[in-house]
Amino acid sequence: MFAGFHTMLRSAGLQVGLTEWLALVEALDAGIVEPSLRSFYDVSRSLVCRDEGDYDRFDQAFVAYFEGADLPPGLKDKLKAWLSKPIERPALSEEELAKLQELDLDALRKLFEERLAEQTERHDGGDKWIGTGGKSPFGQGGQHPTGMRVGEGAKGRGSAVAAARARRFRNYRSDRVLDTRAISVAIRRLRRLERKSRRIELDVDETVRKTARSDDLVIVERPERRNQARVVLMMDSGGSMEPHTRLVEQFFSALKNGGGLREVETYYFHNCVYNKVFSDMERFVGKDVDDICRSVPPNTHLFMVGDAWMGPYELLAPYGSLEMVTSDKTPGIDRLLQLAKAFPKSVWINPIPENYWHAETIAQTREVMDMVPMTVEGIVEAVSALLGRGPKRDHREPVPMWTRDGVH
Amino acid sequence: MTDSFHRWNGTDSYIADDALAAAVNVATALQRPLLVKGEPGTGKTLLAHAIAEGLGMELFTWHVKSTTRAQDGCWVYDAVARLQDSRFGDRDVRDVSQYIELGPLGRAFSSDQRAVLLIDEIDKADIEFPNDLLHELDAMRFVITETGEEVKAKHRPVVIITSNAEKELPDAFLRRCVFHYIDFPDEDRLAQICRVHHPEVDDKLLAAALRRFMALRSVKHLRKKPTTSELVDWISGLRLAGIDPEKLQTTLPFAGVLLKDESDAQKAAKAGAADGSGGESGGGSGSASGGGWRGWR
Ligand SMILES: Nc1ncnc2c1ncn2[C@@H]1O[C@H](COP(=O)(O)OP(=O)(O)OP(=O)(O)O)[C@@H](O)[C@H]1O
Ligand SMILES: [Mg+2]
């Protein structure tokens, strides 16, 4: 029957393999699991989940499986049945299968049964193994004479199923949209390490080694290895971006801290790019787009981050900007085109899910720049495209599907 | 596995719930690292101290920085001092071992008793750090390359790893850890925590302070939500200044302790969770006419 729980966990999207299963058996064997479903919940969750995003999946699987089974007595049978039915085969990798064969499963099972019997007995007989009620489990000169402060009163000890059903961790799930590590790893692929830097560094290890072996000081130098890749990042800070703040901040920190890039130059804009972009959006300190486009260093990638969701005139009309400071005769779409031309390596990263990309201004923006969703896959795809390994569209003049009536 | 494992349950000065205690006990019994995540100020760092205290073990702290390499935790070789000595010193520079100093991991390994090793803020380090660390943690031994000396763990330390980041760690690493996420405490637990730090606090003041604090935390889109430690500090301030609990209903003294970011203070004021002058909201925006793009601003 417990194989069912295992299956349930897996179908909820958790990676439960032999390692986790064995760990659970080991935990039971070590006497950590008290004969209550709540304790089983806590212990198994700590072994099965790898981040808080997993908690909700775990809760769902747990409820689905244990609903109505909130009583300890049945637990023993279930655990036994579970152990008698090793996990279905396809779930195991070669390596795990080999491991499984090495194990004496019967011995394990027996050990486990004994443990469980012992625990239940002790539990019924008194409080010995749980160690509450004034008997300090540490037994060291009454350091904690009243036992610990855990689980005081009824409040802390809700039923496992009720706790799981509350699904308090539901909102952590969306966090997984962006896996900052995966992004850092992806961005690192942009790295261009070269020892041709003019800067020379002291090779401390070699210097010491040589000096220790000779009578004189021997200085060893070498050219510094430096990552030559740079990124210019332009981020929309407009109002419609507010819900995506966290996502964008995560992306930004992954790029800035994890990417190991030589330089990340950051600018902000509001809804669309016009004549100026800003390093400080509140005080409107910034740089002319013309200046930025005039001198693009080699190995520079342009990352645009924004929802590209705005009023059509903001994108297409002369003087389309909502801000006075960026009042610009050139329509936003032409500014985007200017950027796409100046930066042969550019990509637009959009936090809005792809199924909304048919929206007018998003579709038009995509005509000018490659767009990827702000997800791990999206960014991996973007990096591949930037490195020239993926499908890359050439930037052509936008077809005049939005007529500009010669105002320009 | 022996029966010698001690159940940990929190301490007098550290409030732990059942789930956290279970995770700690799983980690100590199974001798696996415990990875603890949670918002700032949820007691991740303090947990390692509480475990050491509760289990009567020595604590070794390894505070990770962006430049930290896995090897630094094992040992540090002071090449520069050696170079210095080779020129001007009177120490015998041929004896490399004088220039080797064990790091926290090395010291935890060589400790005669089982110890607690805290690897704090692992997410701060370079992205390769966890993978490099895995090797030492798995093997429980390392060789100091300069001297060829092997350092082997006499007892597997209880390893506590903390992280703030979403998911900065490689799967291979996560698979070896017991995981626990410290959820932000609810009001009751917060009250318990506050009482630990302020045993004498007036019930009314605590209740009033908690209400304001929870209201602040519920303001949407704050850059930095106030944390438990800020609440504890804030209550210190309120008590020192002898603030009347009644007054807390209308004013927010020492608001700067709770909201450090200027734009957050404004957001909170707007939401009515903090007092402030910028009360006006929404500058008469012309009604957006037209199709599906309404509300893009
Ligand atoms: N469970 C708790 N019991 C007692 N005090 C607590 C608890 N949780 C938090 N605190 C208080 O909050 C303070 C901050 O805790 P700590 O420094 O351990 O947080 P942290 O999670 O490590 O934060 P950061 O992520 O910023 O490093 C503690 O010094 C203590 O005053
Ligand atoms: Mg900390």
GROMACS .gro file of C-alpha atoms and ligand atoms in nm, chain B residues 44-46 120-121 162, ligand 2:
model
    7
  452LYS     CA    1   1.868   2.996   1.045
  453THR     CA    2   2.203   3.101   1.185
  454LEU     CA    3   2.078   3.090   1.540
  528ASP     CA    4   2.643   2.993   0.684
  529GLU     CA    5   2.498   3.157   0.373
  570THR     CA    6   2.201   2.788   0.554
  707MG      MG    7   2.201   3.418   0.916
   0.00000   0.00000   0.00000
